[in-house]
Short mmCIF file of C-alpha atoms and ligand atoms in Angstrom, two decimals:
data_model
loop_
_atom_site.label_atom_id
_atom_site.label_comp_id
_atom_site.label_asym_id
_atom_site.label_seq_id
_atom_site.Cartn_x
_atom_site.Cartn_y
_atom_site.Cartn_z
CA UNK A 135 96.25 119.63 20.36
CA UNK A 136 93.16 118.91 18.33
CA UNK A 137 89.87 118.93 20.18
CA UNK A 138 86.87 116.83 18.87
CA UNK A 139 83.40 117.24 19.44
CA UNK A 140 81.95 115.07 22.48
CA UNK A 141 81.35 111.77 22.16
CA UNK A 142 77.24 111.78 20.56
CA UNK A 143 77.17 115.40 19.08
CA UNK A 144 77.35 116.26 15.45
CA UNK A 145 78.28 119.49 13.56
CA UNK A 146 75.19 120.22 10.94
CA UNK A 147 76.59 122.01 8.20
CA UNK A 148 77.07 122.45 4.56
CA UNK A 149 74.62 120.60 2.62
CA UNK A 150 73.19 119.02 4.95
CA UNK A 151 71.88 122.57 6.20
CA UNK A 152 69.44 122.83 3.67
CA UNK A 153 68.13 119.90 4.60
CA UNK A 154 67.40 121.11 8.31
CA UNK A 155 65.86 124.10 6.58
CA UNK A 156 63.41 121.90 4.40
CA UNK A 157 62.01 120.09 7.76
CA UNK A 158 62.14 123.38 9.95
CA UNK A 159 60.27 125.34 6.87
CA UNK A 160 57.68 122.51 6.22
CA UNK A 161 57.30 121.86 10.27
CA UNK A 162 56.69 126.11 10.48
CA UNK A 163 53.91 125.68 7.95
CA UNK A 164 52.20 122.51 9.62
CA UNK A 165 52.04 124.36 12.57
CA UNK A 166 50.64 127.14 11.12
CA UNK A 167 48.40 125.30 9.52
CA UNK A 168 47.16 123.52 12.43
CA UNK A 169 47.01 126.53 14.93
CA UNK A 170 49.74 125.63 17.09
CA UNK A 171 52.00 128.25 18.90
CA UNK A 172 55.24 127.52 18.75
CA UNK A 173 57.18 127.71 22.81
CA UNK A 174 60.95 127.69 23.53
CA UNK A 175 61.31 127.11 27.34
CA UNK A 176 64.93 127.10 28.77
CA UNK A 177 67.31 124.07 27.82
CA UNK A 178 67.93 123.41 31.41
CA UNK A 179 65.51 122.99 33.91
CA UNK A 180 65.78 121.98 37.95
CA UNK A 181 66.03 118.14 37.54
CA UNK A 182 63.26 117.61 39.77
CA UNK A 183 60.78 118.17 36.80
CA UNK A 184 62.12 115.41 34.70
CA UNK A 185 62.15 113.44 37.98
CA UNK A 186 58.24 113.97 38.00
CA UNK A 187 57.13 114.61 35.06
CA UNK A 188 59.59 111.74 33.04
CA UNK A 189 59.37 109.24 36.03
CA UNK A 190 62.03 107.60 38.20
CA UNK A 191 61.39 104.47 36.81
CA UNK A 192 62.22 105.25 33.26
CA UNK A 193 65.45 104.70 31.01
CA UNK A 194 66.16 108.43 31.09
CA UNK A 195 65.93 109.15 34.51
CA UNK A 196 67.35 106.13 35.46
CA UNK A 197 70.58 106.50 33.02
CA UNK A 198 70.22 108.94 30.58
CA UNK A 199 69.94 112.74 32.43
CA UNK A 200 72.89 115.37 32.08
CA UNK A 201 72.84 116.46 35.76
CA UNK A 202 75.26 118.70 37.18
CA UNK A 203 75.28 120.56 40.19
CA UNK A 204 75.08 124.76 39.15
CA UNK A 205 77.88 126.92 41.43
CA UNK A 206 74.60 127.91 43.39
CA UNK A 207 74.75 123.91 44.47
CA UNK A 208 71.23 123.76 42.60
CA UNK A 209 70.50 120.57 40.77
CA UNK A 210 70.21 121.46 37.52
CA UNK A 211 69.48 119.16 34.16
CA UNK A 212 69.68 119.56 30.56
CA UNK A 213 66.23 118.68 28.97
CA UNK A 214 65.90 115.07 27.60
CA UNK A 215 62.46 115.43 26.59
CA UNK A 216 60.17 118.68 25.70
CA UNK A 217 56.63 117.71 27.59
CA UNK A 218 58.06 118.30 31.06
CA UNK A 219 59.36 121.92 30.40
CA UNK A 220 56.34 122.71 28.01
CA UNK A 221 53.96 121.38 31.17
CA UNK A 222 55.72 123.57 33.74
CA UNK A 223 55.38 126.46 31.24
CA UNK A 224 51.74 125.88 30.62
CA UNK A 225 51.27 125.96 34.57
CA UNK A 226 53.35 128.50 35.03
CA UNK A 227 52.36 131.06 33.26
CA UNK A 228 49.01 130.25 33.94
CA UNK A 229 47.83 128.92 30.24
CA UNK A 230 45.21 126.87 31.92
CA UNK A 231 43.20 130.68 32.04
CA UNK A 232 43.16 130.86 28.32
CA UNK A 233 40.61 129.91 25.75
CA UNK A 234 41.30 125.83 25.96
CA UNK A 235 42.49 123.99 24.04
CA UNK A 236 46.26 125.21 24.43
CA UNK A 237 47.83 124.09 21.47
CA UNK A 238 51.69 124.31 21.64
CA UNK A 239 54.56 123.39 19.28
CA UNK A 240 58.65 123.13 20.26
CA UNK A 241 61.85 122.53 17.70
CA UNK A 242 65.41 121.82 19.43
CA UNK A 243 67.53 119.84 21.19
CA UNK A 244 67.51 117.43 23.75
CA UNK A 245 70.30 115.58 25.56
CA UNK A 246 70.66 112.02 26.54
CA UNK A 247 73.53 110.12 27.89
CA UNK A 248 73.26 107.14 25.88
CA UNK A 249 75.28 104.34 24.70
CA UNK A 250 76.05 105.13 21.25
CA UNK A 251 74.82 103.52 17.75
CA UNK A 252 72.82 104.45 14.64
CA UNK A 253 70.45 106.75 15.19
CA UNK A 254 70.83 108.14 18.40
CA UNK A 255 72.67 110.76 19.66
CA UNK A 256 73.62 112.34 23.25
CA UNK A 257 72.41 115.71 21.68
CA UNK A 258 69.37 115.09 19.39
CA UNK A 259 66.61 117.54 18.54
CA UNK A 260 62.48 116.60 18.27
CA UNK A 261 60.06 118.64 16.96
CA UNK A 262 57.32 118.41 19.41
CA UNK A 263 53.88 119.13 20.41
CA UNK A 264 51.43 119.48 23.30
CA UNK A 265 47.45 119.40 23.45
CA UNK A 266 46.55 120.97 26.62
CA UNK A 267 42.82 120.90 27.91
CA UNK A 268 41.09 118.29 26.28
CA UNK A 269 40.22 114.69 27.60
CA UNK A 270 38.57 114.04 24.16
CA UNK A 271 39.86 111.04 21.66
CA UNK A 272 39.70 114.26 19.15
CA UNK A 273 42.51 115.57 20.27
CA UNK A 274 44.69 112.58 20.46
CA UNK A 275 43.79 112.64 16.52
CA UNK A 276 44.39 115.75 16.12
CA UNK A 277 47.79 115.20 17.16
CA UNK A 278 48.43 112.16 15.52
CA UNK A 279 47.47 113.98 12.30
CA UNK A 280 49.68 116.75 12.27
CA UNK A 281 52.81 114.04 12.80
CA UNK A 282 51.54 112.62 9.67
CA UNK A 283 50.98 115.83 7.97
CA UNK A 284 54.54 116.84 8.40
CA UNK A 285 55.77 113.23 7.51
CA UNK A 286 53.25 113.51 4.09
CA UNK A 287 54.65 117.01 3.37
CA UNK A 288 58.19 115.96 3.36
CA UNK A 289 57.31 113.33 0.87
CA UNK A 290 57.80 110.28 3.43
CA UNK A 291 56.01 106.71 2.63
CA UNK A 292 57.93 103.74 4.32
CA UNK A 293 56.45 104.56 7.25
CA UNK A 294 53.65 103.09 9.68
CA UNK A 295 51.67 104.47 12.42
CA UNK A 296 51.20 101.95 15.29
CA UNK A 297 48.43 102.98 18.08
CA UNK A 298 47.42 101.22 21.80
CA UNK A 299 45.59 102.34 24.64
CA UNK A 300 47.60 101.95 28.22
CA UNK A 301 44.10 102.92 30.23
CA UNK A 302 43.98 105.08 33.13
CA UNK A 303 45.17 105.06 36.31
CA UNK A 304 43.00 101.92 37.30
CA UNK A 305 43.01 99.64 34.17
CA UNK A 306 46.76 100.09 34.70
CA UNK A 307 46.53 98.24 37.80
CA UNK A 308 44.59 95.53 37.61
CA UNK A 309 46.78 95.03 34.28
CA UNK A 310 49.97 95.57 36.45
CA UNK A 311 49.07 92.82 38.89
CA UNK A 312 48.26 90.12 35.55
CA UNK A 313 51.45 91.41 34.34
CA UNK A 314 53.38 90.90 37.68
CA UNK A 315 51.90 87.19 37.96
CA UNK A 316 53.31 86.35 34.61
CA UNK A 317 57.00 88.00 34.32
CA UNK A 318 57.21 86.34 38.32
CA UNK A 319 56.51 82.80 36.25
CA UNK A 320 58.88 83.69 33.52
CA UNK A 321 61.87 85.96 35.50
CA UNK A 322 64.55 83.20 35.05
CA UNK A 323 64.87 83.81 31.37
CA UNK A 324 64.51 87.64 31.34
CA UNK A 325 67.67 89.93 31.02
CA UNK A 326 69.02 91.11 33.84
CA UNK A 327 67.19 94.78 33.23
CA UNK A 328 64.36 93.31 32.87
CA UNK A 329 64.80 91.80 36.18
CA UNK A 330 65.40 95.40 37.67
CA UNK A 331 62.56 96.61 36.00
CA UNK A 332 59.68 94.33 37.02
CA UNK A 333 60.65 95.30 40.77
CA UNK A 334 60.11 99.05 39.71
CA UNK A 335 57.60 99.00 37.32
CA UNK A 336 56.35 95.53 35.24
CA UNK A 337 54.96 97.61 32.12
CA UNK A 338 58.52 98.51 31.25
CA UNK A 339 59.27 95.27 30.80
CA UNK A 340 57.03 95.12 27.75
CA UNK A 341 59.68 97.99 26.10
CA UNK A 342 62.78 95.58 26.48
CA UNK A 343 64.85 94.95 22.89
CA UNK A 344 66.20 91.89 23.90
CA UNK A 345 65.19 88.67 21.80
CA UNK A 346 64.89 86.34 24.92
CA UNK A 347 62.87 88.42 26.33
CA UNK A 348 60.63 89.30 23.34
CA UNK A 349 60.22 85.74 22.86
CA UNK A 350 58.95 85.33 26.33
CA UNK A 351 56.60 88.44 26.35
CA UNK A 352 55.12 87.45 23.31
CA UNK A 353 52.66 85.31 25.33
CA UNK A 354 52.17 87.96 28.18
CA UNK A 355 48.56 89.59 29.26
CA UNK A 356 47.71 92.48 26.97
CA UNK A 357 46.26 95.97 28.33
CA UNK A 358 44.01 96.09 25.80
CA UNK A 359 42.12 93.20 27.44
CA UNK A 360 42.16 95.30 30.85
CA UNK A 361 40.78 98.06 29.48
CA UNK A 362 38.18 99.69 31.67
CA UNK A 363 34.56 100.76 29.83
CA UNK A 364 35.63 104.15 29.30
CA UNK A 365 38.86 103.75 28.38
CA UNK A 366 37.80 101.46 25.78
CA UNK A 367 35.21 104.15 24.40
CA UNK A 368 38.26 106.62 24.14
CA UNK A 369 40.45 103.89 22.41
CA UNK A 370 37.61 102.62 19.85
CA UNK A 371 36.67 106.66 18.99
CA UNK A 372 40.02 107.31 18.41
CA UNK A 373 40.14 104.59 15.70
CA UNK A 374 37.13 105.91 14.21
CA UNK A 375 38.31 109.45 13.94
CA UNK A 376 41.16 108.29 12.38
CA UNK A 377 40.00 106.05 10.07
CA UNK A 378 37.63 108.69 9.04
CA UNK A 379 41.17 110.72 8.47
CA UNK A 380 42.32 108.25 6.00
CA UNK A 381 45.01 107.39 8.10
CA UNK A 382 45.98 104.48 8.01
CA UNK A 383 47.32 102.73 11.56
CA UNK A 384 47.81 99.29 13.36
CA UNK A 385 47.22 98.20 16.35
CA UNK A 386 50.15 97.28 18.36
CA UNK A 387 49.52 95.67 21.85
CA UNK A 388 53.43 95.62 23.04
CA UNK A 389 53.57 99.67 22.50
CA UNK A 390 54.29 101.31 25.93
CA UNK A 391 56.42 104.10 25.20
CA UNK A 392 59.59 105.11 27.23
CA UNK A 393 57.91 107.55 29.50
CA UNK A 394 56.14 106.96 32.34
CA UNK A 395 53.30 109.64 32.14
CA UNK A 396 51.38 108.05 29.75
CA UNK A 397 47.27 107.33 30.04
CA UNK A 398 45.39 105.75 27.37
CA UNK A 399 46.43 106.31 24.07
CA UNK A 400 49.99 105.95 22.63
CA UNK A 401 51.64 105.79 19.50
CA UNK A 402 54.65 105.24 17.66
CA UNK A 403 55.13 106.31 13.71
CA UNK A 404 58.00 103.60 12.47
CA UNK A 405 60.24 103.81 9.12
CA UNK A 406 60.81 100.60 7.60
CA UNK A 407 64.06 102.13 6.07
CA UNK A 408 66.36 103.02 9.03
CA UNK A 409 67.87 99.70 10.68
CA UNK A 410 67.24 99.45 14.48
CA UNK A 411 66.58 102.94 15.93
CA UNK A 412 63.36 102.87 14.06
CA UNK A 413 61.13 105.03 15.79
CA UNK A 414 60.87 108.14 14.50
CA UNK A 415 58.25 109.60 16.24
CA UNK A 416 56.20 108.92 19.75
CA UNK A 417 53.77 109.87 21.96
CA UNK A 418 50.19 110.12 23.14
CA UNK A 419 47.80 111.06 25.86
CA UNK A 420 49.27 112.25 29.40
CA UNK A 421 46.22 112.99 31.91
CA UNK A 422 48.33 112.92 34.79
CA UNK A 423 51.68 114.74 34.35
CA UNK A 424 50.07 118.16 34.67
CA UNK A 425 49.31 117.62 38.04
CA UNK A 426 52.26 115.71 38.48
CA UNK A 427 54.61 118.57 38.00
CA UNK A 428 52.14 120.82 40.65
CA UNK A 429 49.55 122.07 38.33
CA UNK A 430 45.45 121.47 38.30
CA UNK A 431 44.66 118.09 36.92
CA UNK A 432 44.13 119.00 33.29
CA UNK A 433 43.98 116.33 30.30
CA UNK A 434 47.32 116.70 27.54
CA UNK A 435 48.36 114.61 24.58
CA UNK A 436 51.39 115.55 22.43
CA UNK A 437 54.27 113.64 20.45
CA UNK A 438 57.93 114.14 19.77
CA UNK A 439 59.48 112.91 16.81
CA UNK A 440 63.35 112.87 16.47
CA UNK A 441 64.55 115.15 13.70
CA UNK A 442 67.77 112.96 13.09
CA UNK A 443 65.92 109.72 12.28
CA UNK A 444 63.81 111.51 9.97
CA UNK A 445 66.89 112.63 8.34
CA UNK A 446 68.07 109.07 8.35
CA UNK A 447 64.56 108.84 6.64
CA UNK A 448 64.57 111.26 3.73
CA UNK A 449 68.18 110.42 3.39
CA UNK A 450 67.80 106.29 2.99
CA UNK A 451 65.04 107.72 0.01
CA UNK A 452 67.15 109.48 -1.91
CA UNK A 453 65.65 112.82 -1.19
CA UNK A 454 68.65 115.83 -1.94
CA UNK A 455 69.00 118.53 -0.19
CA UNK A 456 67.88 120.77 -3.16
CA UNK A 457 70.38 123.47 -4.74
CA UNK A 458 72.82 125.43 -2.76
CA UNK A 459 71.49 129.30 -3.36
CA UNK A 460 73.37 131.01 -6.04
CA UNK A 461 75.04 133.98 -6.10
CA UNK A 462 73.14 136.40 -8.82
CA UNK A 463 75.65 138.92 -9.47
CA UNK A 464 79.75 138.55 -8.89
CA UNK A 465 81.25 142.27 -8.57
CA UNK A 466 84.64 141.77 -9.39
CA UNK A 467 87.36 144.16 -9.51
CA UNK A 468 91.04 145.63 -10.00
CA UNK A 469 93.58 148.05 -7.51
CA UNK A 470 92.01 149.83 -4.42
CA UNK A 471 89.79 152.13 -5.62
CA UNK A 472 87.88 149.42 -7.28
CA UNK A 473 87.90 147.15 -4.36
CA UNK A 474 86.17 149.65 -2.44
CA UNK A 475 83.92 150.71 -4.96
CA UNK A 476 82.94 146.83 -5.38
CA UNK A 477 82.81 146.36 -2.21
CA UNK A 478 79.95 149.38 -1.62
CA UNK A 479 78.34 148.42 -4.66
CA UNK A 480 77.38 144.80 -3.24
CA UNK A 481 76.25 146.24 -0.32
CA UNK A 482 74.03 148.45 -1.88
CA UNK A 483 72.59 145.29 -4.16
CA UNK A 484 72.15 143.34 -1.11
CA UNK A 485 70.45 145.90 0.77
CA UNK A 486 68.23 145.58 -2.21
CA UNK A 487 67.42 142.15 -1.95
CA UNK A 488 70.40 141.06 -4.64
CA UNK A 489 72.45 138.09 -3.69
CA UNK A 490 76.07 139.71 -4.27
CA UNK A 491 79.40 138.62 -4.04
CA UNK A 492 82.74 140.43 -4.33
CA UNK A 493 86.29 139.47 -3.63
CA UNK A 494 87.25 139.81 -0.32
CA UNK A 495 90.77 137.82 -0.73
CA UNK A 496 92.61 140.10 -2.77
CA UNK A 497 92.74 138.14 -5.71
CA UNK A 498 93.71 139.04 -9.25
CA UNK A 499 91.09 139.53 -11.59
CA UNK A 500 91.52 136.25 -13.40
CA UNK A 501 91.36 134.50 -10.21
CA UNK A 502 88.10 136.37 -8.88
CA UNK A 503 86.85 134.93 -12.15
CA UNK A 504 87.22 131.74 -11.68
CA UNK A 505 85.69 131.95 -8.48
CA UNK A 506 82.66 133.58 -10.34
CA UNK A 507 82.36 130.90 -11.97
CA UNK A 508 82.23 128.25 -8.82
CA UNK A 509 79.47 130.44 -7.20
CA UNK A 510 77.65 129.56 -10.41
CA UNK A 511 76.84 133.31 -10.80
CA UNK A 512 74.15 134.59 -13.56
CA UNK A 513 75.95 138.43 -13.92
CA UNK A 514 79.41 140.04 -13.40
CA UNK A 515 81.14 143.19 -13.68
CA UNK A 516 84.69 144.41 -13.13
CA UNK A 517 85.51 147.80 -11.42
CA UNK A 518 88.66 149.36 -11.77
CA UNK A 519 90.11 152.93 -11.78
CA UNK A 520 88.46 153.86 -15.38
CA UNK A 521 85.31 152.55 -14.33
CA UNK A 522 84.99 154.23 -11.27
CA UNK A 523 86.09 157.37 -12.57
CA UNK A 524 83.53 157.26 -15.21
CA UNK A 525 80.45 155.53 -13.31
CA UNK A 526 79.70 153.06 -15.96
CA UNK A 527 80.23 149.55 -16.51
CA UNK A 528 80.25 146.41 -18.71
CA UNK A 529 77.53 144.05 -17.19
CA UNK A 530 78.16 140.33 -18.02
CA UNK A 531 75.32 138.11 -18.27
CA UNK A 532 77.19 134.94 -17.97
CA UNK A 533 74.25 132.93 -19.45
CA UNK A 534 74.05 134.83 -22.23
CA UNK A 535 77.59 135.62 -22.46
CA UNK A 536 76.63 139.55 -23.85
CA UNK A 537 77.62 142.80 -22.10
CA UNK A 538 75.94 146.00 -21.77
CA UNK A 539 77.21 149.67 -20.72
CA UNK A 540 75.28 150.44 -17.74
CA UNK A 541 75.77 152.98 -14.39
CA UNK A 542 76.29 152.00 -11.37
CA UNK A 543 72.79 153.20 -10.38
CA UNK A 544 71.15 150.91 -13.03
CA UNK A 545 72.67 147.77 -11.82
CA UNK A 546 70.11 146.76 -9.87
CA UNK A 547 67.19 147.40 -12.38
CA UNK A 548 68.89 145.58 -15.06
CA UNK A 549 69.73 142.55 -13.04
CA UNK A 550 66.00 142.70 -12.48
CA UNK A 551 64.84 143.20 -15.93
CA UNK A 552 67.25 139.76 -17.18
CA UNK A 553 66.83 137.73 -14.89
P1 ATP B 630 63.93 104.86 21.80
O1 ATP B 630 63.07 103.69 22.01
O2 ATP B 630 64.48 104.97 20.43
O3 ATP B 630 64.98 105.03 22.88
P2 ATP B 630 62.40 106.82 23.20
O4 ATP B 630 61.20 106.14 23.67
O5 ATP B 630 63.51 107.06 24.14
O6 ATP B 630 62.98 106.12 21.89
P3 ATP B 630 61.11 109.36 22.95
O7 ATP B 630 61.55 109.80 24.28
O8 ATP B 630 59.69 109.03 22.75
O9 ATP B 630 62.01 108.16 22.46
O10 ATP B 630 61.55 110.43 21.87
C1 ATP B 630 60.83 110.64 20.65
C2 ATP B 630 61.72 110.54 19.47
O11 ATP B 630 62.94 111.23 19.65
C3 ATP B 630 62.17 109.14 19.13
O12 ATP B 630 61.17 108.46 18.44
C4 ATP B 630 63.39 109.39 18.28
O13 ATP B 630 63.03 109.72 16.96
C5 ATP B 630 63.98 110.59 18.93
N1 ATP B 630 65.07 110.19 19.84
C6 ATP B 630 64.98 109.76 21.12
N2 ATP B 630 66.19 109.53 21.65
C7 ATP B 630 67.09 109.83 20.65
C8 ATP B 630 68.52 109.83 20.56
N3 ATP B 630 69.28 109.49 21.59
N4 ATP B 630 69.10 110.19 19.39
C9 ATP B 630 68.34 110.57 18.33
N5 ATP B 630 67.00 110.60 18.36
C10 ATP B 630 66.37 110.25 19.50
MG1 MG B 631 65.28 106.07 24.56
#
């Protein structure tokens, strides 16, 4: 019987490897560049974290958590999201004593039981961040920028950043009750979800991909005009520090974001190029999960940006993967003394720093040269009996299509001098 992968996972292989290699090489260098320490906390975590510190009222707690009960009847999830586990690290390990800000960076997977289409996946992976310690519109920049740093560095441009400010604690409210009054008026022509969700929490409503219910909310209070004095301050210095940036953004009143943690600012970066699932990348400013999830009240921001989509991204504009890595030298060879002999002599060249092949297959000579030739090699050499008996051999440079006498100890040096 054939077994497939589950339903919402994907095999990353072959070419598309390199790919994965581009974003995780440019994503290591943004980092860098930006001072941020890179943290891998567990993939599973007790499910009472995302229960706090993703909400009860959200579309992954409510329908979207891998929980499973561990044989030491422990309730145990796998992680949907990266803030909650990088939070409980932060407080756990006590990062709140060091020099603040705490500047954090994650890259791996997540899992989500979702219902399937383009661009998502029940096992996805982000590349994340967290800002920890800072209440200041600065930081919120600061993370904004290195989303758009790696985005600019990967050579992405159909893309737009969308920003809006969600308050605190008590704009939120007084914008909740506005926002109760009017989905009350208008619940007969919401989707049933909707319906759910205005009991639980209005503001989700606003998230809702229906087009009835678009249409609806189109005319429905914005937080913007709730926004507290303060909160406003933080929203319009934001702006400023970012148009000071150069980059470029857009106000968007119906942006609420999926998670429930969120205080003042949030923000979306969305590619014009990918269909539906067009959100590549999300976040913003999270004053209260720290304390949330049992730490000291201490001010966060971060994003997480979905490594598929961007994929989708590069992919839908024409970016390749870039060349597979060639071989440099093939070490072919004939009967069993040469095998071995080939077989030492690669591992010497690769020890070196060489890339070497040699035939591991048993193939006749013509055949390992044909397979030279796929691996798109720039030398070659065949070792049999004589050769090894001797300790000298006929270098090919395949580009050149000349030969030279060399020992086996001058291999290496000669590969080096050509090439
Ligand atoms: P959406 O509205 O697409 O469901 P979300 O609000 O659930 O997004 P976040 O929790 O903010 O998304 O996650 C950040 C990013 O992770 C998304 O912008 C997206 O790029 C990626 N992402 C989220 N869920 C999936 C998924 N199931 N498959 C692939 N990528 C995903
Ligand atoms: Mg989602």
């Amino acid at each position: 019987m054939k077994i497939a992968s589950p339903r919402g996972t994907k095999d990353i292989f072959g070419d598309e490897m390199r790919l994965w290699h581009k974003i995780e090489s440019t994503v290591k260098s943004v980092a860098d560049d930006f001072m941020l320490e890179e943290i891998r906390t567990p993939i599973f975590e007790h499910t009472e974290l995302f229960l706090r510190g993703v909400g009860e009222t959200t579309d992954i707690v409510q329908k979207e958590m891998y929980t499973f009960m561990d044989k030491g009847d422990r309730s145990i999830t796998l992680r949907p999201e990266g803030t909650a586990g990088a939070a409980r690290s932060y407080i756990e390990n006590g990062m709140g004593n060091l020099p603040q800000p705490v500047k954090l960076y994650y890259f791996g997977p997540m899992f989500r039981y979702e219902k399937m289409q383009a661009g998502r996946q029940r096992q996805f992976h982000q590349f994340g961040m967290e800002i920890f310690g800072s209440p200041k519109p600065a930081a919120d920049a600061e993370v904004i920028s290195v989303a758009k740093e790696l985005l600019e560095r990967l050579g992405i441009k159909n893309i737009s950043l969308k920003i809006n400010s969600l308050g605190c604690k008590e704009c939120r409210s007084r914008y909740n009750a506005a926002l109760k009054e009017f989905i009350g008026n208008n619940l007969s022509g919401l989707c049933e979800d909707c319906r759910e969700r205005f009991e639980k929490n209005p503001l989700r409503v606003l998230d809702c991909k229906e087009e009835k219910c678009k249409t609806i909310l189109a005319d429905a209070p914005l937080m913007l005009d709730y926004l507290d004095e303060e909160c406003r301050e933080h929203f319009d210095e934001l702006q400023e520090i970012l148009t000071a940036m150069g980059i470029d953004f857009e106000i968007d009143p119906k942006i609420v974001r999926g998670l429930d943690y969120y205080t003042k600012t949030v923000f979306e970066f969305v590619a014009g190029n990918i269909g539906a699932q067009s959100t590549v990348c999300g976040g913003g400013r999270y004053d209260g999960l720290l304390e949330e999830v049992g730490g000291k009240p201490t001010p966060a921001a971060g994003f997480g940006l979905g490594i598929e989509r961007l994929i989708l991204m590069l992919k839908a504009d024409g970016l390749d993967e870039g060349e597979k890595k060639k071989a440099d030298i093939f070490v072919g060879s004939i009967g069993k003394a040469g095998s071995i002999k080939a077989q030492v002599l690669t591992l010497e060249l690769r020890k070196k720093g060489i890339a070497a092949e040699c035939d591991t297959m048993g193939r006749s000579v013509k055949a390992q040269m044909k397979y030279a030739d796929k691996l798109g090699v720039r030398f070659s050499l065949i070792i049999g009996d004589d050769e090894v008996e001797k300790g000298i051999v006929a270098l090919k440079d395949m580009s050149e299509g000349t030969k030279a006498d060399v020992s086996f100890d001058e291999i290496y040096g000669k590969i080096k001098e050509l090439s």
